[in-house]
PDB file of C-alpha atoms in Angstrom:
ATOM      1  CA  UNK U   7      23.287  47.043 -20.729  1.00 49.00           C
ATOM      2  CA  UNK U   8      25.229  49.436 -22.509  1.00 51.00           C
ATOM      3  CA  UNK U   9      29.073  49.641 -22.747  1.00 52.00           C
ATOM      4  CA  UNK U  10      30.714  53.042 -23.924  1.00 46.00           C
ATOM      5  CA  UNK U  11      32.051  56.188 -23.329  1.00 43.00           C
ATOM      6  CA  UNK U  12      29.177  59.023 -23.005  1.00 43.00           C
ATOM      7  CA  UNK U  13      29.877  62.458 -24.247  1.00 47.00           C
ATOM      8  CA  UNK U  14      28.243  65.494 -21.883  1.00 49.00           C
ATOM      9  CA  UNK U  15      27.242  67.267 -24.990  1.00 50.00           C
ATOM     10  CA  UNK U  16      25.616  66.120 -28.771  1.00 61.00           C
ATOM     11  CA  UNK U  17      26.715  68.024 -31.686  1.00 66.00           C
ATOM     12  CA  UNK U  18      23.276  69.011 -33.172  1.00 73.00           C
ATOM     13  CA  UNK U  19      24.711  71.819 -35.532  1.00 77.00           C
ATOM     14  CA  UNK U  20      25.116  68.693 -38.428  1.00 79.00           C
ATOM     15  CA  UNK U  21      22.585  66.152 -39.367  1.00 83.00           C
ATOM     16  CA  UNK U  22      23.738  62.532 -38.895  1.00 76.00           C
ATOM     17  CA  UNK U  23      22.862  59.566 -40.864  1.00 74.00           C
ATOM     18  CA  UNK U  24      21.570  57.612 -38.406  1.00 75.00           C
ATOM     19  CA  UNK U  25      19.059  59.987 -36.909  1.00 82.00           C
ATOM     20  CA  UNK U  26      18.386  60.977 -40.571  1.00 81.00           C
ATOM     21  CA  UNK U  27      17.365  57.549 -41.534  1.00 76.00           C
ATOM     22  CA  UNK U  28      15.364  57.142 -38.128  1.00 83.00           C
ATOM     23  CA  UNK U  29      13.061  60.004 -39.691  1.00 83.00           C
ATOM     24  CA  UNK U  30      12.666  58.225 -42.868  1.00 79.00           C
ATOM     25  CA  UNK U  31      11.622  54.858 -41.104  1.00 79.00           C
ATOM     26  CA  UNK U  32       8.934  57.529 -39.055  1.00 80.00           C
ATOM     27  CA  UNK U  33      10.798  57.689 -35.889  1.00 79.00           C
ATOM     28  CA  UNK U  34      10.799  60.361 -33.358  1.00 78.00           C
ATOM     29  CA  UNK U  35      14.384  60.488 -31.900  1.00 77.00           C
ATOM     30  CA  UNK U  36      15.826  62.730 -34.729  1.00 81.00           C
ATOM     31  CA  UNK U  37      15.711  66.863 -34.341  1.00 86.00           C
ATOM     32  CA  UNK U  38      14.922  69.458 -36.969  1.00 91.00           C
ATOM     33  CA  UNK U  39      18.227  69.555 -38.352  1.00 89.00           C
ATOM     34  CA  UNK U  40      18.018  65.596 -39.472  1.00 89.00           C
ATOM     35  CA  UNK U  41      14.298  66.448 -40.503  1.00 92.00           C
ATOM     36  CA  UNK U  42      15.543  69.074 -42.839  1.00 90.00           C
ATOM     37  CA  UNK U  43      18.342  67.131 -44.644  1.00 84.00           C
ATOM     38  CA  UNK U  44      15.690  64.393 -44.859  1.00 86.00           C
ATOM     39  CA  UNK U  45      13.534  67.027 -46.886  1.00 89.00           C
ATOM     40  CA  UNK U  46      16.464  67.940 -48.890  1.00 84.00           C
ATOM     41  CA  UNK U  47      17.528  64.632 -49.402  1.00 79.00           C
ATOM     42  CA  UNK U  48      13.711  63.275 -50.607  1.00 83.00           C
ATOM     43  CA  UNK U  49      14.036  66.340 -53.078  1.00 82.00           C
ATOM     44  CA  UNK U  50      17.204  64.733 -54.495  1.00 77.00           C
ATOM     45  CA  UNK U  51      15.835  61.205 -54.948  1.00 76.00           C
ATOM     46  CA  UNK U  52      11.942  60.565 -54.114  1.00 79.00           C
ATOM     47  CA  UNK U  53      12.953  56.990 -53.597  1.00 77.00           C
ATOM     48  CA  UNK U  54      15.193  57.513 -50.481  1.00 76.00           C
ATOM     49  CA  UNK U  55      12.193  57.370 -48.027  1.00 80.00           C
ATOM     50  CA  UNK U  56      10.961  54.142 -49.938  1.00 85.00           C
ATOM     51  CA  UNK U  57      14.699  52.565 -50.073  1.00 82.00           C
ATOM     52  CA  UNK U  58      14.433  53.528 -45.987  1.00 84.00           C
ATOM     53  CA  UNK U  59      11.883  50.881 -45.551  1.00 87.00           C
ATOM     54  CA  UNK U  60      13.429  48.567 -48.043  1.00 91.00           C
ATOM     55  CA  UNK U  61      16.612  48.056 -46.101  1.00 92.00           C
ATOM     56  CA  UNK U  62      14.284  46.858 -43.031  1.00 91.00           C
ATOM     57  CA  UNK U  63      12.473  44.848 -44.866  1.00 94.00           C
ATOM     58  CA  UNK U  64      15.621  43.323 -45.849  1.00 96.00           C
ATOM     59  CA  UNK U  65      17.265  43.131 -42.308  1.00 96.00           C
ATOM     60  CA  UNK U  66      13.846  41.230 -41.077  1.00 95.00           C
ATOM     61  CA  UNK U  67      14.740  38.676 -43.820  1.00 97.00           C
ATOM     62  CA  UNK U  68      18.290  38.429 -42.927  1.00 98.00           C
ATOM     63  CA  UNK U  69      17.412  37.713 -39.451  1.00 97.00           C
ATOM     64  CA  UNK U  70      14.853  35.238 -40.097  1.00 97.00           C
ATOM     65  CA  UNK U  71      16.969  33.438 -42.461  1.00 98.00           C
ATOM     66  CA  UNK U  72      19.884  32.786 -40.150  1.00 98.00           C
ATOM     67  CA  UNK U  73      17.405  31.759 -37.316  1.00 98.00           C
ATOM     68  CA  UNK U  74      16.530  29.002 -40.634  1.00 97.00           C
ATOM     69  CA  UNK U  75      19.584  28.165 -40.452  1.00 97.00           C
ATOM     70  CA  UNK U  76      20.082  27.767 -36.386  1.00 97.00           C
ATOM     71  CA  UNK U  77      22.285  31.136 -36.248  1.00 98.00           C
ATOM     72  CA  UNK U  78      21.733  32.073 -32.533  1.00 98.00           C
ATOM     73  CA  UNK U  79      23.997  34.958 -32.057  1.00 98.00           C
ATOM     74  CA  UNK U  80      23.638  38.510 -33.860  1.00 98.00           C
ATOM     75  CA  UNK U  81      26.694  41.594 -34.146  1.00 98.00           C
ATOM     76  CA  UNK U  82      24.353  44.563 -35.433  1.00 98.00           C
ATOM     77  CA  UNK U  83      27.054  46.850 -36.738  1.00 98.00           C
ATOM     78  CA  UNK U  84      25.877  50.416 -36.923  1.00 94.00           C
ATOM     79  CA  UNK U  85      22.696  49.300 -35.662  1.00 93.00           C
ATOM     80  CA  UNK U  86      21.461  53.317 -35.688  1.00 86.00           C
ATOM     81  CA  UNK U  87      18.373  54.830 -33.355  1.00 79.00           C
ATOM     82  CA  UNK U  88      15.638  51.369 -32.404  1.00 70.00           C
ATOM     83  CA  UNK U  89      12.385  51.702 -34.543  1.00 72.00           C
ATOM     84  CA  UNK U  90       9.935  48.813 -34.648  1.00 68.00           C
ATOM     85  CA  UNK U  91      11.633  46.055 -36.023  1.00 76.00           C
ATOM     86  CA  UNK U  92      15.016  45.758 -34.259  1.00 89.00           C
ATOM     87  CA  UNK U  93      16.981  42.964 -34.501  1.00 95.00           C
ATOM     88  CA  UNK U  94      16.158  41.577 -31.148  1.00 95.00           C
ATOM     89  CA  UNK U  95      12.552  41.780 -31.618  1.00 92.00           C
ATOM     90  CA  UNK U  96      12.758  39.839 -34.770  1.00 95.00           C
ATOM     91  CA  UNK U  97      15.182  37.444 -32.979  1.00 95.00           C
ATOM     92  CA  UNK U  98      13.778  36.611 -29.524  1.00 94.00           C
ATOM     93  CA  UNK U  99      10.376  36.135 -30.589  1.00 93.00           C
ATOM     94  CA  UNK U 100      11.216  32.555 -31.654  1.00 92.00           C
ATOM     95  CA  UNK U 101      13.788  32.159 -28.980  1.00 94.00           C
ATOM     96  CA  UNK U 102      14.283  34.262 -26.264  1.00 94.00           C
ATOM     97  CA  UNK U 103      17.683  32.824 -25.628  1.00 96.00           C
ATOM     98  CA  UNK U 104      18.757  34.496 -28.488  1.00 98.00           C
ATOM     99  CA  UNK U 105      21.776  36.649 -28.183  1.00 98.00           C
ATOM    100  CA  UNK U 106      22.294  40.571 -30.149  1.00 98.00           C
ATOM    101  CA  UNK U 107      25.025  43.039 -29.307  1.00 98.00           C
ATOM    102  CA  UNK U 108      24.068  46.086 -30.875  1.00 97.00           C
ATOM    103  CA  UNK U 109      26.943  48.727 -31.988  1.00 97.00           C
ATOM    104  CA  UNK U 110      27.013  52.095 -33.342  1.00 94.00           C
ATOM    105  CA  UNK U 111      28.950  55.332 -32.885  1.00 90.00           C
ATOM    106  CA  UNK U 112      25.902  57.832 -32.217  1.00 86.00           C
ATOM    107  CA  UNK U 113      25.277  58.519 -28.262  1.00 86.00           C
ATOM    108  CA  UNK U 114      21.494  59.343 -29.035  1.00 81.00           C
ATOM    109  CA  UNK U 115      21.197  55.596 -30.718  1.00 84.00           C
ATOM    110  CA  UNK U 116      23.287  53.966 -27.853  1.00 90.00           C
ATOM    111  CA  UNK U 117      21.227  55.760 -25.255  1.00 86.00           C
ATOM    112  CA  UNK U 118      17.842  55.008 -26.325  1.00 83.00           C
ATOM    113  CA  UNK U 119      18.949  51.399 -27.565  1.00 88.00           C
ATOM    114  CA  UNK U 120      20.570  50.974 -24.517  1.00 90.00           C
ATOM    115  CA  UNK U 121      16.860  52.084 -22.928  1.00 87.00           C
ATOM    116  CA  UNK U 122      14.929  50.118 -24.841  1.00 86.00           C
ATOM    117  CA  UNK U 123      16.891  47.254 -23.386  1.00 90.00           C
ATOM    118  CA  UNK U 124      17.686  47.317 -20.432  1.00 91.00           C
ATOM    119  CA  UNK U 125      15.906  44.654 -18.923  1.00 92.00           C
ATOM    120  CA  UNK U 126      17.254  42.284 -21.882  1.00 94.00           C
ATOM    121  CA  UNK U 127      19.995  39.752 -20.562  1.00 95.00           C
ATOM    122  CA  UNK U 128      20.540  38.423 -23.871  1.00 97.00           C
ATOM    123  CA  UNK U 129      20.944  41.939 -25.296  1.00 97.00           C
ATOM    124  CA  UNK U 130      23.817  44.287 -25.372  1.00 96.00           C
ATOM    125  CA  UNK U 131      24.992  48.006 -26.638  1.00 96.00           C
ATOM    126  CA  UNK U 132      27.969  49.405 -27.151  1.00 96.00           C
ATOM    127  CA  UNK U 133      29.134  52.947 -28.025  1.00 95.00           C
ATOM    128  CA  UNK U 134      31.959  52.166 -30.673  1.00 96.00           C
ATOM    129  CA  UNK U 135      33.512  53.274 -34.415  1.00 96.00           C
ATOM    130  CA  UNK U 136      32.403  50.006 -36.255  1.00 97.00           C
ATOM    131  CA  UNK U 137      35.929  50.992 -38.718  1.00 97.00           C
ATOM    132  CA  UNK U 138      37.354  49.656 -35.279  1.00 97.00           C
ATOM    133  CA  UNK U 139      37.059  46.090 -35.691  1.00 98.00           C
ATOM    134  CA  UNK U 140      39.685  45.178 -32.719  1.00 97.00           C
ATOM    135  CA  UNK U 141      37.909  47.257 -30.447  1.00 98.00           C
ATOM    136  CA  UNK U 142      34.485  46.255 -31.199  1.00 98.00           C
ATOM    137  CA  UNK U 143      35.523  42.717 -31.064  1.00 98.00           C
ATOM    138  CA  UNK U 144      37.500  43.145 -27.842  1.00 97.00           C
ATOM    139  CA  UNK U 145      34.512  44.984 -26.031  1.00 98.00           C
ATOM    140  CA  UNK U 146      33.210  43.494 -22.969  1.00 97.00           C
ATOM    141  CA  UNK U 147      29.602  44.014 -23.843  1.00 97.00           C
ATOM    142  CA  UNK U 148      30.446  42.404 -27.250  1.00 98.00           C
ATOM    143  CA  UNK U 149      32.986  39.684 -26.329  1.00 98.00           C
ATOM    144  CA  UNK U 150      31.371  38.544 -23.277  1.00 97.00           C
ATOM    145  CA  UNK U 151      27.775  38.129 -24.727  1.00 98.00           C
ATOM    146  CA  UNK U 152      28.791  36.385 -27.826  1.00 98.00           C
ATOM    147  CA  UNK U 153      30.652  33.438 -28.205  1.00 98.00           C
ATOM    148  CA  UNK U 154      32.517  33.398 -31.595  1.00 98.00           C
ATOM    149  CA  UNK U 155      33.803  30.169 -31.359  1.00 98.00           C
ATOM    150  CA  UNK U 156      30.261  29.135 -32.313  1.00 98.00           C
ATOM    151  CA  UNK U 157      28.023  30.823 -35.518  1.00 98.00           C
ATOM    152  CA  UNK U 158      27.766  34.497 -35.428  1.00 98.00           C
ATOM    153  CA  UNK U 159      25.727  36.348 -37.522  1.00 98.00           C
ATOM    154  CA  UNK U 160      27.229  39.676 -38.226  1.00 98.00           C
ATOM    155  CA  UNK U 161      24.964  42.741 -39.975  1.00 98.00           C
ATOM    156  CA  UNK U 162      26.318  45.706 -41.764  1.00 98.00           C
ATOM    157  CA  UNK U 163      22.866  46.893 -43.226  1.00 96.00           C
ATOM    158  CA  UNK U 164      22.817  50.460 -44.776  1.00 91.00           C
ATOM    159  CA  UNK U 165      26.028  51.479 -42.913  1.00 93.00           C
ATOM    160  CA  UNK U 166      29.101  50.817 -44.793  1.00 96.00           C
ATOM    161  CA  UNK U 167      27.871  53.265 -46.979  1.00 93.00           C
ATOM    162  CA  UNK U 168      29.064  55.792 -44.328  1.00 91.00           C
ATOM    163  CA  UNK U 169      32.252  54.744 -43.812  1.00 94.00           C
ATOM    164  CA  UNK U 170      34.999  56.591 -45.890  1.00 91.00           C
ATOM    165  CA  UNK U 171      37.984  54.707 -47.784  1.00 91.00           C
ATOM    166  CA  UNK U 172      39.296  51.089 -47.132  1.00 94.00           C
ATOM    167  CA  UNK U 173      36.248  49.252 -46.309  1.00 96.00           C
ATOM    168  CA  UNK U 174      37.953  46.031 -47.031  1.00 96.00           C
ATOM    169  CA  UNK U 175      40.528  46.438 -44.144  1.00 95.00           C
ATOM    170  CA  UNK U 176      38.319  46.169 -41.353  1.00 97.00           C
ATOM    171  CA  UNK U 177      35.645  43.985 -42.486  1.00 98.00           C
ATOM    172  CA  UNK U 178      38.561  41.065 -43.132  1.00 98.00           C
ATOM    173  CA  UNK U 179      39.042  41.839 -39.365  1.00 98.00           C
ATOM    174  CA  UNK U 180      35.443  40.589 -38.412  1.00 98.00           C
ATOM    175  CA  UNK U 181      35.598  38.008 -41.316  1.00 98.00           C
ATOM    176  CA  UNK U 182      38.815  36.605 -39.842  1.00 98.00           C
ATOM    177  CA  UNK U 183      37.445  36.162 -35.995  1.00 98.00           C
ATOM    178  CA  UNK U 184      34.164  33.818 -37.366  1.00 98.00           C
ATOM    179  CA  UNK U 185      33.647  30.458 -36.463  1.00 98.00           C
ATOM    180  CA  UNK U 186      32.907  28.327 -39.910  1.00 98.00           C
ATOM    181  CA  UNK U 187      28.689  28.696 -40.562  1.00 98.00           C
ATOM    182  CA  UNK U 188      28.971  32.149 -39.761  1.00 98.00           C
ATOM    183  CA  UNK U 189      26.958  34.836 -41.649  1.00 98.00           C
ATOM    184  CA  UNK U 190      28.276  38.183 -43.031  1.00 98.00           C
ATOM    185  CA  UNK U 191      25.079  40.398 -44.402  1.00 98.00           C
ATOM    186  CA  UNK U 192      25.712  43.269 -45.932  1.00 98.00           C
ATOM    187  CA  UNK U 193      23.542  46.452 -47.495  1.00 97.00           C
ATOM    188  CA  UNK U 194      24.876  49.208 -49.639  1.00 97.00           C
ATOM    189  CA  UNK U 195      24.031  51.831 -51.664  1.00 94.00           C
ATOM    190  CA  UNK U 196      25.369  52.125 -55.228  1.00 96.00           C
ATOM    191  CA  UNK U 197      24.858  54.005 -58.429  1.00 96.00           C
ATOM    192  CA  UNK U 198      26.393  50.523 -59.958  1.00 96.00           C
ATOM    193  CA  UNK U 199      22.950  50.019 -61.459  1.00 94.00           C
ATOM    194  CA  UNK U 200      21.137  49.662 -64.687  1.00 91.00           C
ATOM    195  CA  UNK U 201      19.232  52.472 -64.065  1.00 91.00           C
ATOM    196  CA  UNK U 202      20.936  55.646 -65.298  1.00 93.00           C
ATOM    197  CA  UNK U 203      18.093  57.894 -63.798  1.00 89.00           C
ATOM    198  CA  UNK U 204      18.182  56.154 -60.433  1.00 88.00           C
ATOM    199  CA  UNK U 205      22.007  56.022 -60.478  1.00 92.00           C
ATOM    200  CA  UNK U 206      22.249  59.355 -60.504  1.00 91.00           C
ATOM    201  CA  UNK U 207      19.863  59.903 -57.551  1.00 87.00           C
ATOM    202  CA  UNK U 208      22.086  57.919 -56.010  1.00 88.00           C
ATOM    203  CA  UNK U 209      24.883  60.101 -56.220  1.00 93.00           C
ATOM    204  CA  UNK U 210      22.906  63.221 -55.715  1.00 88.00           C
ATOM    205  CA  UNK U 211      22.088  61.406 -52.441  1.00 85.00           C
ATOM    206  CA  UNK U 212      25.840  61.259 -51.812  1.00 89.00           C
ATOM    207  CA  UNK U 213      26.438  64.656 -52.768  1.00 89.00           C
ATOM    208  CA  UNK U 214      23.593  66.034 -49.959  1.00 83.00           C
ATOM    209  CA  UNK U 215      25.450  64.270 -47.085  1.00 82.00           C
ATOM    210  CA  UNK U 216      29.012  65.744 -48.246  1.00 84.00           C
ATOM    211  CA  UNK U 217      28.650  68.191 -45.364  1.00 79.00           C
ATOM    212  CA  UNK U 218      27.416  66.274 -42.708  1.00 78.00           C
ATOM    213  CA  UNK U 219      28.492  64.039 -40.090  1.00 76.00           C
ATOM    214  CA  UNK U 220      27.658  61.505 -42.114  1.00 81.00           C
ATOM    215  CA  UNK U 221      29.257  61.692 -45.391  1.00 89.00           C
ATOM    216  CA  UNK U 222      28.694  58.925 -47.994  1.00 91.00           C
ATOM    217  CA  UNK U 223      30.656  56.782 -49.882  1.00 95.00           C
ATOM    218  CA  UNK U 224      28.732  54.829 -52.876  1.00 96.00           C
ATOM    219  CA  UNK U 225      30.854  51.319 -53.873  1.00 97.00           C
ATOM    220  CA  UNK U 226      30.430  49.035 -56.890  1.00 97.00           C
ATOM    221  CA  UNK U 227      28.606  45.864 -57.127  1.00 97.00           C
ATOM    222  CA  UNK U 228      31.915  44.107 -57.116  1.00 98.00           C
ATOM    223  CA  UNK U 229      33.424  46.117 -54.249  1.00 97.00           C
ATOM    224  CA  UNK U 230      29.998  45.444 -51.713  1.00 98.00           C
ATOM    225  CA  UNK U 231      30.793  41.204 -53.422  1.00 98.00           C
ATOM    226  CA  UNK U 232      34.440  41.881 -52.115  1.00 98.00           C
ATOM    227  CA  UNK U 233      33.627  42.995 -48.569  1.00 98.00           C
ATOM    228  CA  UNK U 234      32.460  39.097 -48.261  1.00 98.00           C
ATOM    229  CA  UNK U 235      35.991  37.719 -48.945  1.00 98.00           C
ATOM    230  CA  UNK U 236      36.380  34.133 -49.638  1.00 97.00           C
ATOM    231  CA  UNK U 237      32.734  33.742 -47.695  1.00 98.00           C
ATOM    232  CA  UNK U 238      30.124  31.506 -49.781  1.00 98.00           C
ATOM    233  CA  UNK U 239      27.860  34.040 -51.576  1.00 98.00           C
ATOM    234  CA  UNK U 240      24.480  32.761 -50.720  1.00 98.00           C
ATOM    235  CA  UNK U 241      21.758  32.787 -53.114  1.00 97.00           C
ATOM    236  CA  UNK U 242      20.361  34.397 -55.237  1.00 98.00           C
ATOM    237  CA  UNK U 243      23.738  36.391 -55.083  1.00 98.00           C
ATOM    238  CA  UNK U 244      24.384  40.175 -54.717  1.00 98.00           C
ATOM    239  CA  UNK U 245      21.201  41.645 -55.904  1.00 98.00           C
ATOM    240  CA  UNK U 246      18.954  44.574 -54.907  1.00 97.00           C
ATOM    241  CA  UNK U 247      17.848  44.380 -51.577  1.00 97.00           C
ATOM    242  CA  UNK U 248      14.459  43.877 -52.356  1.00 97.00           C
ATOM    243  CA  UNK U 249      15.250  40.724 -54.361  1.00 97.00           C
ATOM    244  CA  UNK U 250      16.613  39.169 -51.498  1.00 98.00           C
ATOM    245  CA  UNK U 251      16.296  35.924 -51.084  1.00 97.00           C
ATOM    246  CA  UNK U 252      14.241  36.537 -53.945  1.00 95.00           C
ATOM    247  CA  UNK U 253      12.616  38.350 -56.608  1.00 94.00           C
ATOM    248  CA  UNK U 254      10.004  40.701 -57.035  1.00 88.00           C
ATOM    249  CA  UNK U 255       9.054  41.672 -52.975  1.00 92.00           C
ATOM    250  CA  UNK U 256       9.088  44.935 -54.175  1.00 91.00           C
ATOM    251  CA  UNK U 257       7.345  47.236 -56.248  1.00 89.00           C
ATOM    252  CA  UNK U 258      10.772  48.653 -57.595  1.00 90.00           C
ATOM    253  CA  UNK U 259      14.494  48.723 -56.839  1.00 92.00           C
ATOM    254  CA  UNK U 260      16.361  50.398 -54.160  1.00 92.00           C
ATOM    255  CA  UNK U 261      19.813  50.772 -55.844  1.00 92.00           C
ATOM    256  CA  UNK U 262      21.187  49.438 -52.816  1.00 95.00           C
ATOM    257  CA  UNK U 263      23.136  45.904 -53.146  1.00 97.00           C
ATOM    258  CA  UNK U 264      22.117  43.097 -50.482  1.00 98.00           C
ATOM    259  CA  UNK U 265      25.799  40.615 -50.314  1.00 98.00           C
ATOM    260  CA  UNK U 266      25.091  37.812 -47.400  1.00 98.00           C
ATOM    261  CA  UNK U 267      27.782  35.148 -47.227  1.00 98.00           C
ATOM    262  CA  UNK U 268      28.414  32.364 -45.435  1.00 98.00           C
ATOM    263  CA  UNK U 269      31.953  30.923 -43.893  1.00 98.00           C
ATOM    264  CA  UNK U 270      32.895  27.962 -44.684  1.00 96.00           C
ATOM    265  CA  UNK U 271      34.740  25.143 -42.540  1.00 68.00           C
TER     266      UNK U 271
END
């Protein structure tokens, strides 16, 4: 079921992010003018399409581990258009009483999420601004699916990177409603890397969405560490998404930081 309100009209005149990034995973629910910022964007950094695929790779992992670690209850924040590999796929293979409330601000993601699963119970979506952390919190779909006063896992994979200014103020907002063995999993991309060359793809990246409807904001190492709070930094740490939870799955880095923390009791 799907919780939101549903605009009569898309605004297909600017690419968005999350249709953008859709088109780099292979999907087909993107248009022409996401396809040709993708080209554009692979022109500026080679690596985007291959950093695409990384951050799933890395939310498969994520979910897997806090399933490890008897996590039954998923908030997919800016959870963009379903490709193979969704959260709930990954989650209610093992256990079909899992629980995922999917959220993200694009109608074209919410509608064919909300398609996708609509025979689901155990699934929800919701049309919200993820920056609204009240609202999100306080949305039927979200607050009467999941019950907080028990482990939540909540997932902010390759999306804070499209959120403008004070990251910190919202995120506290989620951290704060947790129950203790909670999981906060975060991935973000950075030119806070060793890498000059691949730094400053990273910003030429940034640069390419400045006039979209996505526009991107790149953050530090310690600023993506910060957005945990006082949450227990699990091993191995903030490190590249592909050497999460350990080294060397990948060929290369993506120059995007994976930060999954714990809260404790």
């Amino acid at each position: 079921m799907a919780e939101g309100p549903w605009p009569d009209e898309l605004d297909l005149s600017r690419p968005n992010g999350a249709r953008v990034y859709d088109h780099l995973l292979g999907g087909a629910h993107n248009f022409e003018v996401d396809r040709d910022h993708a080209r554009r964007l692979l022109a500026a950094n080679p690596d985007q399409q291959f950093g695409a695929h990384a951050n799933r790779s890395f939310l498969r992992r994520v979910v897997q581990w806090c399933l490890a670690r008897g996590v039954r209850q998923f908030l997919d924040l800016g959870s963009g258009i379903p490709t193979v590999g969704n959260v709930h796929e990954i989650a209610l293979a093992p256990d079909p009483s899992v629980r995922v409330a999917y959220v993200d601000c694009d109608p074209i993601a919410v509608a064919h999420s909300a398609s996708i699963v609509a025979d689901l119970d155990t699934v929800t979506v919701t049309r919200a601004d993820l920056t609204d952390a009240a609202g999100v919190l306080g949305a039927d779909s979200v607050a009467g699916l999941l019950a907080f006063d028990e482990p939540v896992a909540v997932l902010a994979v390759a999306c804070l990177h499209f959120v403008i200014g004070d990251a910190e103020r919202f995120m506290s907002v989620y951290r704060d409603r947790l129950a203790p063995g909670s999981v906060l999993a975060i991935s973000h991309g950075s030119d806070d890397v060793e890498d000059p060359d691949h730094a400053a793809r990273m910003r030429a990246v940034a640069d390419s969405f400045a006039d979209t409807a996505s526009p991107v904001t790149l953050r530090s190492r310690a600023e993506v560490r910060g957005l945990l709070g006082d949450f227990t930094v699990a091993d191995p740490g903030v490190v590249d998404i592909t050497d999460w939870p350990q080294a060397g799955l990948a060929p290369r880095a993506a120059a995007t930081w994976a930060a999954v923390g714990v809260k404790g009791g």
